[in-house]
Coordinates of C-alpha atoms in Angstrom, one line a residue:
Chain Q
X18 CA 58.9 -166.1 -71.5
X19 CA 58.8 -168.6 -68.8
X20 CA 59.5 -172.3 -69.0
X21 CA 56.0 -173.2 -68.7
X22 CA 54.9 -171.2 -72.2
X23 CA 58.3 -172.7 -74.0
X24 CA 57.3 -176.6 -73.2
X25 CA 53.6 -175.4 -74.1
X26 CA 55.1 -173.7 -77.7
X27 CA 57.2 -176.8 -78.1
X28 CA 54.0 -179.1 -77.3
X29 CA 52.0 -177.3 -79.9
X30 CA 54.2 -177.5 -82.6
X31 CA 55.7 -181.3 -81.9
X32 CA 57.2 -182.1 -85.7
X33 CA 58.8 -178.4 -85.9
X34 CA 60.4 -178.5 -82.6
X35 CA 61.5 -181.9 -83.5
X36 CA 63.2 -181.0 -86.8
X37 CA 64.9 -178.0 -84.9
X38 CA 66.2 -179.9 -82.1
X39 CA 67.9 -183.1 -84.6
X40 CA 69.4 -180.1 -87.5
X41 CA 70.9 -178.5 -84.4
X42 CA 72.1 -182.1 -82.7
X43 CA 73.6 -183.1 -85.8
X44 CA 75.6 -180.0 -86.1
X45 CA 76.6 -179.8 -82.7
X46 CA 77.8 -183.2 -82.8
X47 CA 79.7 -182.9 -85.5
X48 CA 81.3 -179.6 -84.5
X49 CA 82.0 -181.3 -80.7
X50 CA 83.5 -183.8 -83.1
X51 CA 86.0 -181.8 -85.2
X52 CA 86.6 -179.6 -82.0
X53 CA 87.8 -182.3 -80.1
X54 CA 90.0 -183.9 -83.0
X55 CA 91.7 -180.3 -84.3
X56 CA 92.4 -179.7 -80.5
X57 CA 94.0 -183.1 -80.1
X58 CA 96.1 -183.0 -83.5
X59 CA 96.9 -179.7 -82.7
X60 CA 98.2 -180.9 -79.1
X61 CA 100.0 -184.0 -81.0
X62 CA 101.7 -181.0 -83.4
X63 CA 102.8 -179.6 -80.4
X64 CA 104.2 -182.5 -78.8
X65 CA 106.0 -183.4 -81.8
X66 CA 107.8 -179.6 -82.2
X67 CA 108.6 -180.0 -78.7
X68 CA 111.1 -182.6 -80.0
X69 CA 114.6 -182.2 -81.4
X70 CA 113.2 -181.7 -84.9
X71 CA 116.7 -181.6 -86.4
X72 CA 119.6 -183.1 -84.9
X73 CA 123.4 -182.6 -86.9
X74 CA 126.5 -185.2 -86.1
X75 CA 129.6 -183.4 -86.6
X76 CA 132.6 -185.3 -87.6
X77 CA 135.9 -185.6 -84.9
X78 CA 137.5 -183.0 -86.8
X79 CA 135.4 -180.1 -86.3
X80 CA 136.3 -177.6 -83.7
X81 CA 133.9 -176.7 -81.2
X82 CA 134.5 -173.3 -82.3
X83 CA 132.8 -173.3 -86.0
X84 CA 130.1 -175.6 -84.0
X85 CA 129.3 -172.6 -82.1
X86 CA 129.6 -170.9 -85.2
X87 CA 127.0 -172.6 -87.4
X88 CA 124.8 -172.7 -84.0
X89 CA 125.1 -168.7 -84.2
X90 CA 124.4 -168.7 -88.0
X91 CA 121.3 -170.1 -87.6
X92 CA 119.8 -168.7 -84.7
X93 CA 120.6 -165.3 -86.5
X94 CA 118.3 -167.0 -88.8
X95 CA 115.3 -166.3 -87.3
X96 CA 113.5 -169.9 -88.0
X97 CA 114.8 -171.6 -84.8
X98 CA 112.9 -171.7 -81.7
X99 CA 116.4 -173.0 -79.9
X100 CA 119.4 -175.0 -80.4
X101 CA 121.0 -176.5 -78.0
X102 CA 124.9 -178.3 -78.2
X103 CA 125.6 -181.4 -77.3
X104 CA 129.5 -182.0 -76.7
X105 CA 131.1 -185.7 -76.8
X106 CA 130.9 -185.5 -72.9
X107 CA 127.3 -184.8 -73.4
X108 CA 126.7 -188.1 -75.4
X109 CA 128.5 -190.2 -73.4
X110 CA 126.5 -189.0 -70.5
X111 CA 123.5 -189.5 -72.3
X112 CA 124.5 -192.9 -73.6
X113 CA 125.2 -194.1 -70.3
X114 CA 121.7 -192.5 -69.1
X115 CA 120.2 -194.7 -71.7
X116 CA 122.1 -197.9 -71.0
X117 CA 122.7 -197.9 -67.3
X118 CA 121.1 -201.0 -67.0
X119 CA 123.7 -202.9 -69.6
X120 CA 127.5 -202.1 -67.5
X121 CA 129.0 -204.3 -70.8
X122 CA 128.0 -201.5 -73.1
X123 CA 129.2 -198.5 -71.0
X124 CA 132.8 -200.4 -71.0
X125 CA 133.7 -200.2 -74.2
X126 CA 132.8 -196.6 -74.7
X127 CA 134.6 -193.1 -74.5
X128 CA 133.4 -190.1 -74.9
X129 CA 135.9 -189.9 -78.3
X130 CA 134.3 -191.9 -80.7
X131 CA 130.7 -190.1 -79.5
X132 CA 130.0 -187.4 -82.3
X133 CA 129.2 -183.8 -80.9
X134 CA 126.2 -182.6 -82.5
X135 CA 123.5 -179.7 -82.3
X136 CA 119.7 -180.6 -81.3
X137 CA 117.7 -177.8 -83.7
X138 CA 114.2 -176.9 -83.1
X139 CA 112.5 -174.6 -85.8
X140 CA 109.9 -171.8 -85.2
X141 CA 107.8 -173.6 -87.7
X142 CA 107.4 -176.9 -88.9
X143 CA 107.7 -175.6 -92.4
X144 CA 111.2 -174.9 -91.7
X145 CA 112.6 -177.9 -90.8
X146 CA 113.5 -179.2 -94.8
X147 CA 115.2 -175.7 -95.3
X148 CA 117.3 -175.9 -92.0
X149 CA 118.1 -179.5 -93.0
X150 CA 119.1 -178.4 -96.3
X151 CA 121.5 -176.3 -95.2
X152 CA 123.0 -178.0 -92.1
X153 CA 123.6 -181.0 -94.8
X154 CA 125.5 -178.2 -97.1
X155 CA 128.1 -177.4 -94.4
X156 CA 131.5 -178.8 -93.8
X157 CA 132.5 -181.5 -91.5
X158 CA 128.6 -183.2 -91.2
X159 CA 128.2 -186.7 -90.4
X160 CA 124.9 -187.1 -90.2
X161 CA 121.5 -184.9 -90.4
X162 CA 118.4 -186.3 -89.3
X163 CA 115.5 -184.7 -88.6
X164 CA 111.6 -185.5 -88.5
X165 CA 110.2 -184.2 -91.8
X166 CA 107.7 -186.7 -92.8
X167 CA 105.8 -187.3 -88.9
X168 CA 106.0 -183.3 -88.8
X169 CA 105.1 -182.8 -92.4
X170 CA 102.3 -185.3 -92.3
X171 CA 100.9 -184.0 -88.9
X172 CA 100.8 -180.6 -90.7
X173 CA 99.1 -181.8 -93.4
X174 CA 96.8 -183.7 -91.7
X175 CA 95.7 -180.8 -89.4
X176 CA 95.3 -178.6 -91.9
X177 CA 93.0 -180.5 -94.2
X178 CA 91.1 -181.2 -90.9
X179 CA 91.1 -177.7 -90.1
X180 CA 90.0 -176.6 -93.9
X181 CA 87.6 -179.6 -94.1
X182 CA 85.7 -179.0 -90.8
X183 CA 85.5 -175.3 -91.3
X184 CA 83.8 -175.7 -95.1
X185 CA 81.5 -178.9 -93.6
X186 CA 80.4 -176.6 -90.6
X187 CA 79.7 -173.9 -92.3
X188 CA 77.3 -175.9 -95.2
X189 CA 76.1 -177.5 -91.4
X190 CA 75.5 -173.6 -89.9
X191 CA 73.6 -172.6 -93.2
X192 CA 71.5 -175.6 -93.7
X193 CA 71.0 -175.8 -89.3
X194 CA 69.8 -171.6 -90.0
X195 CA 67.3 -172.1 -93.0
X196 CA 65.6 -175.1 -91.0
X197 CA 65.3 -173.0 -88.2
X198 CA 63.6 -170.3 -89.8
X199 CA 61.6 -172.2 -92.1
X200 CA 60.0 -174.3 -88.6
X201 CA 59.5 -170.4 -86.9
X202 CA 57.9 -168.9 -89.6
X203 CA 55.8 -172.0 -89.2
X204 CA 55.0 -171.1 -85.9
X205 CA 55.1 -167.6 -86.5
X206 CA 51.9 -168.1 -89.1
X207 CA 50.4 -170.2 -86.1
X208 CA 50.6 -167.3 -83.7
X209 CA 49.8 -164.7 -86.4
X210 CA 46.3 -164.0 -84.1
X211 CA 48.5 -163.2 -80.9
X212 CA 51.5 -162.0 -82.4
X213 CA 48.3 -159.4 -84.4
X214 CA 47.2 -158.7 -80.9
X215 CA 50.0 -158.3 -79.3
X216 CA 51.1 -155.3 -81.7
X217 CA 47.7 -154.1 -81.1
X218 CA 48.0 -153.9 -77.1
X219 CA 51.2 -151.9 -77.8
X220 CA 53.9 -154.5 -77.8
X221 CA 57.2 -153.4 -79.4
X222 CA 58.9 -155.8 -82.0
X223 CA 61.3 -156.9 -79.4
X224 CA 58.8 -158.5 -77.3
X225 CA 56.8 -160.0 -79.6
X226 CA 59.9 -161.8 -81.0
X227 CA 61.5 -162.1 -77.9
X228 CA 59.6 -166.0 -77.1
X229 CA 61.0 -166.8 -80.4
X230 CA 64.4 -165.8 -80.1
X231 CA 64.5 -167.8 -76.0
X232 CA 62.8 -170.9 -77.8
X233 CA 66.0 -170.8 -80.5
X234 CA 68.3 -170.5 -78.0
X235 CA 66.6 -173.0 -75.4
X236 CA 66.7 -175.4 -78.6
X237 CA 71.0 -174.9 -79.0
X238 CA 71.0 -175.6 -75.6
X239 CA 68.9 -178.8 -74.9
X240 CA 70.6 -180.2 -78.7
X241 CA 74.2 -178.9 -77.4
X242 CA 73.7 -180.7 -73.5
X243 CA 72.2 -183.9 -75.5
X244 CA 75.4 -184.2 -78.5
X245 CA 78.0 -183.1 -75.6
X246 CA 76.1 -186.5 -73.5
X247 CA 76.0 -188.8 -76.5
X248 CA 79.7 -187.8 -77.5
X249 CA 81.2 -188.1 -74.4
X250 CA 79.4 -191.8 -73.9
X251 CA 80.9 -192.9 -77.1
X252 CA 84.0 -191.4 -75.4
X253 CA 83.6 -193.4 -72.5
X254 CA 83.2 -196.3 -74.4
X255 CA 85.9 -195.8 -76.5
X256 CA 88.2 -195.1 -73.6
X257 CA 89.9 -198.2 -72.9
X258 CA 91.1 -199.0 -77.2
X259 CA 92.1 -195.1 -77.1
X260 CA 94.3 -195.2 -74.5
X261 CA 96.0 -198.6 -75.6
X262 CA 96.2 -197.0 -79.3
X263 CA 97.8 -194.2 -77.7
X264 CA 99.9 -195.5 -75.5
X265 CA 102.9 -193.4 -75.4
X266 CA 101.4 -189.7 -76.0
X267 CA 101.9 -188.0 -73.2
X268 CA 99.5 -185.0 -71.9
X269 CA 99.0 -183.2 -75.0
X270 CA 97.7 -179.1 -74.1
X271 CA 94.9 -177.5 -75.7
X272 CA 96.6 -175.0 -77.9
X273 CA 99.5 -174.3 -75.0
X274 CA 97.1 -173.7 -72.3
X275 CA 98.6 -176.7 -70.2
X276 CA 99.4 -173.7 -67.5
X277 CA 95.3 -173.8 -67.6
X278 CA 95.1 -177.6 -66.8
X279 CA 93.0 -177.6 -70.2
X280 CA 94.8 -180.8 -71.4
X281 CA 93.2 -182.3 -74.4
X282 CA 94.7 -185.9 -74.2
X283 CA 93.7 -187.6 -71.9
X284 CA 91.1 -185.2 -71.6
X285 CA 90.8 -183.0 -68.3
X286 CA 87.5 -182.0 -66.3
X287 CA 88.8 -179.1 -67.7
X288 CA 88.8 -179.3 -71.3
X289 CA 85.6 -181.5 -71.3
X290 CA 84.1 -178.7 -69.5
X291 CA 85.3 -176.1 -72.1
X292 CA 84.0 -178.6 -74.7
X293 CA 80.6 -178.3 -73.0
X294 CA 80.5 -174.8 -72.3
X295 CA 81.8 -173.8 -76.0
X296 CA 79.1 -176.3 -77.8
X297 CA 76.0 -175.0 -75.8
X298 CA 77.1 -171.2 -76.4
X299 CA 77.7 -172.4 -80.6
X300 CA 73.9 -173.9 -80.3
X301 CA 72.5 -171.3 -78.6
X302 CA 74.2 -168.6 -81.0
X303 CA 72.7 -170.6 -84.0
X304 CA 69.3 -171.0 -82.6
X305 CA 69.1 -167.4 -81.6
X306 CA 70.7 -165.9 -85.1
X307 CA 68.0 -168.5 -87.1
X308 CA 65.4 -166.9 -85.1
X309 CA 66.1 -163.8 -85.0
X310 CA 66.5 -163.9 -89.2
X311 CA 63.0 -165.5 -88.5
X312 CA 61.7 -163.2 -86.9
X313 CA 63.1 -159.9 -88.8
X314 CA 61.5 -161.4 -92.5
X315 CA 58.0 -162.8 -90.7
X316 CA 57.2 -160.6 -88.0
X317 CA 56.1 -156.8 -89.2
Chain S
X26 CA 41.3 -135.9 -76.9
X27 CA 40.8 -137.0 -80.2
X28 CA 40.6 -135.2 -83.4
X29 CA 40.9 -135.5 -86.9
X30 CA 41.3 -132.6 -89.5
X31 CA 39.9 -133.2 -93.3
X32 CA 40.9 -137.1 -92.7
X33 CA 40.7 -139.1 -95.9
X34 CA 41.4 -142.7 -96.7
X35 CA 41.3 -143.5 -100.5
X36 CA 42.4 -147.1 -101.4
X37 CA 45.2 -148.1 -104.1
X38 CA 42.0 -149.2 -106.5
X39 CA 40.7 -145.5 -106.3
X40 CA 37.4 -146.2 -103.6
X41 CA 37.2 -144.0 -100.5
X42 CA 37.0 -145.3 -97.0
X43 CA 37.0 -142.0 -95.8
X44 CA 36.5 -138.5 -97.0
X45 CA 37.6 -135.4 -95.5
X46 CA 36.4 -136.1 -92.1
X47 CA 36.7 -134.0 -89.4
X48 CA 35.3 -134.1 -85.6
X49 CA 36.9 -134.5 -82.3
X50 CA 36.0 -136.6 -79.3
X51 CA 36.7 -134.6 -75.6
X52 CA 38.4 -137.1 -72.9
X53 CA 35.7 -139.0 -70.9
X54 CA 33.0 -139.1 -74.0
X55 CA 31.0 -141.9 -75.2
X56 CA 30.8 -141.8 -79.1
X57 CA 28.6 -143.7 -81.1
X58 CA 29.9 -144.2 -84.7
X59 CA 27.1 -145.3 -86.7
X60 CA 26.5 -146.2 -90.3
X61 CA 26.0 -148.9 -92.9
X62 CA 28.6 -151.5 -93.6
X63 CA 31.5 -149.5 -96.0
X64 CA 30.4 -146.2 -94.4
X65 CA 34.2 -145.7 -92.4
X66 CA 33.2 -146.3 -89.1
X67 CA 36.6 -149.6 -88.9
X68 CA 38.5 -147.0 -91.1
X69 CA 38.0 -144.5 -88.2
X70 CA 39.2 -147.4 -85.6
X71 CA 41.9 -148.4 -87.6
X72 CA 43.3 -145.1 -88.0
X73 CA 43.3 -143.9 -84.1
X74 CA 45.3 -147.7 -83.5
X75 CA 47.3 -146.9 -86.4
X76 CA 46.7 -149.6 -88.1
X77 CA 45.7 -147.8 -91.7
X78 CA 47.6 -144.7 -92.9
X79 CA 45.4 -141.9 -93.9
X80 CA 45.6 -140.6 -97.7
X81 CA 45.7 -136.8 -95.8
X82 CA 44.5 -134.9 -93.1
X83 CA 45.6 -135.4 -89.7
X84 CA 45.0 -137.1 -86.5
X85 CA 45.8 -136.1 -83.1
X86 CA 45.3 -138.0 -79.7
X87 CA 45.8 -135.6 -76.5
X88 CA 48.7 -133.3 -77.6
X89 CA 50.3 -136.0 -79.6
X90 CA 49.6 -135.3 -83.9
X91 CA 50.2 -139.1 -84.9
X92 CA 53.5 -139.8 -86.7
X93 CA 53.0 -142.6 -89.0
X94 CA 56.6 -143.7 -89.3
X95 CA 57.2 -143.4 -85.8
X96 CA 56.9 -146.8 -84.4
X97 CA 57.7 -146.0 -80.7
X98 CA 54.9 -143.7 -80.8
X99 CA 52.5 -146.3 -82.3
X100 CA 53.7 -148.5 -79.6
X101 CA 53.5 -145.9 -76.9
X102 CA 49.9 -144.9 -78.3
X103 CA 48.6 -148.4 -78.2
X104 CA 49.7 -148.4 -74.6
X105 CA 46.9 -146.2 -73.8
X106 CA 44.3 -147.9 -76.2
X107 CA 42.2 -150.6 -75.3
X108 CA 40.1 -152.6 -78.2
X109 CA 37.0 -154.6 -78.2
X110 CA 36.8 -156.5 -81.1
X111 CA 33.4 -157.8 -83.0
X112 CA 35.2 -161.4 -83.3
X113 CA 36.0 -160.8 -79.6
X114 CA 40.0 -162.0 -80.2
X115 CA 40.6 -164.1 -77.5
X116 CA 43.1 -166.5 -77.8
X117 CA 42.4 -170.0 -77.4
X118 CA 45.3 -171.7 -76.1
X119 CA 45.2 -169.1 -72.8
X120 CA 42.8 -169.6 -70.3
X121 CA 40.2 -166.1 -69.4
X122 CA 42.8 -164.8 -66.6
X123 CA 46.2 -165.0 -69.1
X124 CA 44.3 -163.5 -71.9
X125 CA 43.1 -160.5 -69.8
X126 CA 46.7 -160.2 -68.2
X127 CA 48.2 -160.0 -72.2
X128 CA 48.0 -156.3 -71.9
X129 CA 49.5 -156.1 -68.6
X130 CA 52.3 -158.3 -69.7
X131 CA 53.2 -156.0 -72.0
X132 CA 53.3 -153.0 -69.8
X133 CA 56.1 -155.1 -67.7
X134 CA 53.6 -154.7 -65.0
X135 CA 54.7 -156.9 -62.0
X136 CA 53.0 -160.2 -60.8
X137 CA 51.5 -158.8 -58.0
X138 CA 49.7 -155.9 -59.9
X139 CA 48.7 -158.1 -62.6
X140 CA 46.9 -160.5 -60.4
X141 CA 44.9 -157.8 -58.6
X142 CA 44.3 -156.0 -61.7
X143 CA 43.0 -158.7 -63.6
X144 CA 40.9 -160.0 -60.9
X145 CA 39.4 -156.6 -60.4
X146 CA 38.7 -156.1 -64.3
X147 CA 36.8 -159.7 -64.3
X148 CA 34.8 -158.9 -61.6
X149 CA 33.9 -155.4 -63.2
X150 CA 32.6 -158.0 -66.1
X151 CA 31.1 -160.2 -64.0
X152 CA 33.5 -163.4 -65.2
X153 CA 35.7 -163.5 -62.1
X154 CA 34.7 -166.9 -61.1
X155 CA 35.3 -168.3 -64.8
X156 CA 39.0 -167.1 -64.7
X157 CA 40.8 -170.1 -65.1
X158 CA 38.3 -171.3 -67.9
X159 CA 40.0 -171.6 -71.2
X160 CA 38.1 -170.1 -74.1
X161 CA 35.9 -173.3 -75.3
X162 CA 34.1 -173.5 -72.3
X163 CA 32.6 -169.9 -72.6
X164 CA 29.8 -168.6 -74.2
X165 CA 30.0 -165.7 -76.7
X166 CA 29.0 -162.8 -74.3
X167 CA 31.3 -164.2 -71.7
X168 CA 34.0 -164.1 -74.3
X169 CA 33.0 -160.4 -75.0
X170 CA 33.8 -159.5 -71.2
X171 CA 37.1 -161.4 -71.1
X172 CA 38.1 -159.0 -74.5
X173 CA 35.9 -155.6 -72.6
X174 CA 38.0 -156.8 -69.3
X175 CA 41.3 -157.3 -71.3
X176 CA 40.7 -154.0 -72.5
X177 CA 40.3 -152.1 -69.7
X178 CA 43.4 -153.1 -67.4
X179 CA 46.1 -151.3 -68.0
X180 CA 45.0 -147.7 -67.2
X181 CA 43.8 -147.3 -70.8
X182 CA 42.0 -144.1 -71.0
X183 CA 40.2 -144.9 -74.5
X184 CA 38.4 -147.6 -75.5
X185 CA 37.8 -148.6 -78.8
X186 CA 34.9 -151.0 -79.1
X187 CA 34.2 -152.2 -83.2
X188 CA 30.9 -153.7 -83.5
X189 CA 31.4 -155.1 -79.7
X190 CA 27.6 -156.5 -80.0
X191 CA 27.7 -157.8 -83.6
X192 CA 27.8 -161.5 -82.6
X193 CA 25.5 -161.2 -79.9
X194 CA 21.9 -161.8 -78.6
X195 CA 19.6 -159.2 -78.1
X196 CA 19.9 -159.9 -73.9
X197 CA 23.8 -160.6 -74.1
X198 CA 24.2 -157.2 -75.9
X199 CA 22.4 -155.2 -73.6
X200 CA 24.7 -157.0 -70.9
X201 CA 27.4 -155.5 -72.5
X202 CA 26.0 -152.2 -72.8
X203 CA 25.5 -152.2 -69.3
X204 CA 29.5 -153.2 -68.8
X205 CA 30.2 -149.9 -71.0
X206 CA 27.8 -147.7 -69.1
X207 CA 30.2 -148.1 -65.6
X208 CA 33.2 -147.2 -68.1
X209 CA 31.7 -144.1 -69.4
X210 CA 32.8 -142.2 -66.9
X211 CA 36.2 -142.8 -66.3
X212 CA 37.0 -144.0 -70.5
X213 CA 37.3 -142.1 -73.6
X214 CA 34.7 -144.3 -75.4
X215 CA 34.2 -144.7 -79.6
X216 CA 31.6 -147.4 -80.2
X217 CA 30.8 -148.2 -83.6
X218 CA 28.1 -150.0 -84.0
X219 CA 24.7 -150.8 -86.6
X220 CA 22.2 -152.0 -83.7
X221 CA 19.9 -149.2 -83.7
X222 CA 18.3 -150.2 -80.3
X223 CA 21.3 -149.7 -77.9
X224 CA 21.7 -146.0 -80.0
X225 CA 18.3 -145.3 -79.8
X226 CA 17.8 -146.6 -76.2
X227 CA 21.1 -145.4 -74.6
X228 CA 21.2 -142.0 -76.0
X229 CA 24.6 -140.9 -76.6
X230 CA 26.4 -138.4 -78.8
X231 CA 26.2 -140.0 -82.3
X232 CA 28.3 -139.5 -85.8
X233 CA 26.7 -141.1 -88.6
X234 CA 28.9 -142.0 -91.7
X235 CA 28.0 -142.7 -95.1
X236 CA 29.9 -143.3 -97.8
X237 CA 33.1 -142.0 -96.0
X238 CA 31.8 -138.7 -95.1
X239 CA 29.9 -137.8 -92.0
X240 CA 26.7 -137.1 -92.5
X241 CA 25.3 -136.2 -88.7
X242 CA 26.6 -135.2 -85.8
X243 CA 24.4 -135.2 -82.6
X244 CA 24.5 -134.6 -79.1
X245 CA 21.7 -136.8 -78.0
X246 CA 21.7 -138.9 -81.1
X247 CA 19.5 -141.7 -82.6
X248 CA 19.9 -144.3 -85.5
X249 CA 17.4 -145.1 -88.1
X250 CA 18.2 -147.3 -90.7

C-alpha cells in the first residue's frame, strides 16, 4: 500500500481515522509522560545512592583496628556496595577543603578533636535502616546518620509511579486496541465489496489485511511524531522554571547508561531521541496489534 | 480441464442446488451453462472459485482434485481464474485502469508489466481511451469490459462469466459477445447465461440445468425457453 491509497483510506473514512489518531495521541502522550518521569526519578534514585548513604562517627577511643574491623563485618555482609574510611587526617583535610576560604576556622582545628568515621553505601536502598541499626548497636559510636527518609521516599515515590503508570497504560493499551478495531471493522464493512473481490482474484489473507495493518501502524506513528512534538513544546516552555526548581541536580543517567550520553536531566539529544524513537515504535506496535486483531475477527 | 464427478450441493434447509452432476470442460472450450433461475448454473461458478463447498462428489481443475480446506490452493486456483460478474463488480472509488490492474496487483506483478498489460487488455475491450475514467462516468457495457478486461490480465486460462449480459441491452450484449468470441481461443470459457439469442445465434457447446441436474448436453447447442 502506497502513501497515495493510505491518505485516500484516511479521506474516506474522516471521523474513524480521527478517533484512531486522538485514542493513540492520548496514550502516547501519557506514556512519553510517565517514560520521561520514571527515567528521571529513577536517575534522581541513582544520584542519591551515589551518596554516602550512611556515615558512622567513631568516638577518640576506638582503635583504628576494630574500625577496620566493623568495616570488614559489614562488607562480609553482602548489602554494601562500598565503604570507605575516613581517618582524623582525612577530616581535617576535608574540613579545611570545605573552609579554605575562612583561615580563622582552620586555626583552631587539629586533626584530634575530628572524629574518624566510615562513609557506607548499601547495595539497596532497602538496606540502609538495617545497616544503621546495626552500626548504632556497636561500641564506641558517636553518631550514625544516614539518608533514610529522601532514600525511602524516592523509593516510594518511584515505585508507586512505576505501579501506577504500568496499571493506567495498560487500561490506556486496552481501551487505545478496542477503539482501533472497532473504527477497522468500520472500514472493513466499507471495503467488504473489494476485500470480496480481492479473495476472489486470488489474494491471500495477508494481503488483503496487509493496507489495514500499514494504516494501524502509519496511525502510531503520525499520533507518536505529534504527542513526542506537543510534549517536548510543553518541555520547552517549561524549561526555564525546571531548571531553576532543579537547580542543584546534576546530570542524572538514564538507568546507568551515562557511558551512552543518554542523560535524562537535563535531557540529551540523546535521550530525547530514544524518547522519540521508543514512542513511535510503542504507537506503531499498538496500531498494528489493534489491526491485526481487526483484521483476524472481520476478515474471513 | 475441468470436471466434476456426481457433484451435489444440498443446502442446510434440505433444497438442492445441485444434484449429482457430472461433465467436464476440455482447456480452450466455450461452455454455455443454461437454465432457469435456481437451475445451478451460479452453484456451478461458485464451486470451480471455491466459493460453496459441495455436499459430495468431486471437482477437479487440470490435475489439481480441489481441497476444500486447503486455502493456499484456493488462493493459487483463483490465480488462474478470471470472473465476469452480472453486477459487473467494479469498484467505485478506483478509476477503469486501477480496477483492471487489481488482479495484477495481486500477482506482485511489477509496474512495468502492469501498465502494458492493462493497456493491452483495455484495448482488447475497446475502453483504452476511458482508462483514467472512474466508474460514474461509464455506461453499463463499458463497465462490463473494464470487469471482461480485469478478467483477462493475468494469464488467466479460464474465465468464468455469470450472467455477463444480464444487465445489458440487446446491442451492448452482442458487444460483449463479440469481446468473448476473440477469447475463445486462447480461454477456457463457462458462460452461464438465460438470453436465448446469443446461445441460439452463437452456437456453442451447451449444458442445460434444471432443477440441479443436467438435463442436456450438446455440441452445437441451442436454448429454448
Amino acid at each position: 500500500m502506497n502513501l497515495k491509497n493510505l491518505i485516500t483510506s484516511i479521506k474516506r473514512t474522516p471521523y474513524q481515522s480521527l478517533t484512531s489518531f486522538l485514542i493513540l495521541f492520548f496514550t502516547l502522550f501519557l506514556s512519553l509522560f510517565f517514560f520521561n518521569m520514571t527515567s528521571f526519578f529513577n536517575g534522581i534514585l541513582s544520584y542519591v545512592e551515589t551518596r554516602p548513604q550512611v556515615t558512622v562517627y567513631f568516638q577518640d577511643t576506638v582503635e583504628e583496628g576494630d574500625i577496620f574491623s566493623l568495616r570488614d563485618e559489614l562488607s562480609a555482609s553482602g548489602k554494601t556496595m562500598s565503604i570507605e574510611y575516613v581517618s582524623k587526617e582525612d577530616a581535617l583535610e576535608i574540613y579545611k577543603d570545605l573552609n579554605k576560604n575562612n583561615p580563622l576556622l582552620l586555626e583552631m582545628v587539629t586533626a584530634e578533636i575530628l572524629p574518624a568515621s566510615l562513609e557506607v553505601y548499601a547495595s539497596q536502598p532497602e538496606y540502609l535502616s538495617e545497616i544503621a541499626e546495626f552500626l548504632k548497636k556497636q561500641p564506641g559510636i558517636d553518631e550514625v546518620v544516614f539518608q533514610q527518609n529522601i532514600v525511602e521516599r524516592l523509593v516510594g515515590l518511584t515505585t508507586l509511579l512505576r505501579r501506577s503508570s504500568v496499571v493506567i497504560l495498560f487500561f490506556l493499551l486496552i481501551i487505545s486496541v478496542i477503539v482501533l478495531m472497532t473504527t477497522t471493522a468500520f472500514k472493513i464493512a466499507l471495503k467488504k465489496d473489494e476485500i470480496e473481490l480481492m479473495t476472489l482474484l486470488g489474494a491471500s489473507k495477508s494481503y488483503v489485511r496487509r493496507p489495514f495493518l500499514m494504516e494501524g501502524m502509519f496511525f502510531g506513528i503520525v499520533s507518536g511524531t505529534a504527542a513526542f512534538a506537543i510534549f517536548y513544546l510543553i518541555f520547552l516552555y517549561a524549561n526555564t522554571f525546571l531548571k531553576s526548581y532543579l537547580a542543584g541536580i546534576p546530570n542524572l543517567p538514564f538507568y546507568n547508561l551515562g557511558n551512552l550520553n543518554i542523560i535524562v536531566w537535563p535531557p540529551s539529544i540523546y535521550f530525547i531521541l530514544l524518547s522519540y524513537i521508543a514512542i513511535i515504535l510503542f504507537g506503531a506496535g499498538i496500531g498494528f496489534v489493534g489491526n491485526y486483531f481487526s483484521t483476524s475477527k472481520y476478515i474471513k | 480441464m475441468i470436471k466434476f464427478e456426481n457433484v451435489s450441493k444440498q443446502f442446510p434447509l434440505g433444497n438442492k442446488a445441485l444434484d449429482s452432476v457430472s461433465f467436464t470442460v476440455n482447456k480452450g472450450e466455450f461452455i454455455y451453462l443454461v437454465g432457469p433461475s435456481g437451475a445451478g448454473k451460479t452453484t456451478i461458478i461458485k464451486i470451480i472459485l471455491k466459493q460453496t463447498v459441495p455436499s459430495s462428489g468431486e471437482v477437479s481443475i487440470g490435475d489439481i482434485r480441489l481441497d476444500w480446506k486447503d486455502k493456499s490452493q484456493t488462493e493459487n486456483m483463483r490465480r488462474n481464474i478470471g470472473v465476469v460478474f452480472q453486477d459487473f463488480k467494479i469498484l467505485h472509488d478506483k478509476n477503469i485502469f486501477e480496477n483492471v490492474a487489481l488482479g495484477l496487483n495481486i500477482l506482485g506483478e511489477n509496474k512495468k508489466n502492469i501498465i502494458t498489460e492493462v493497456n493491452q487488455a483495455l484495448k482488447l475491450v475497446g475502453i483504452l481511451e476511458k482508462k483514467e475514467m472512474f466508474p460514474t462516468q461509464l455506461s453499463a457495457g463499458e463497465l462490463q469490459r473494464a470487469a471482461i478486461a480485469r478478467a483477462v490480465v493475468g494469464n488467466r486460462d479460464i474465465i468464468l462469466a455469470d450472467e455477463p449480459t444480464g444487465n445489458l441491452d440487446p446491442t451492448t450484449s452482442w458487444e460483449i459477445m463479440k469481446i468473448f468470441k476473440k477469447l475463445e481461443k486462447v480461454k477456457t470459457i463457462i458462460f452461464a447465461t438465460h438470453n436465448t439469442d446469443i446461445v441460439n445465434s452463437y452456437r456453442k457447446r451447451v449444458l442445460t440445468l434444471k432443477d440441479g441436474k443436467i438435463i442436456k448436453d450438446e455440441k452445437k447447442g441451442g436454448y429454448d425457453l
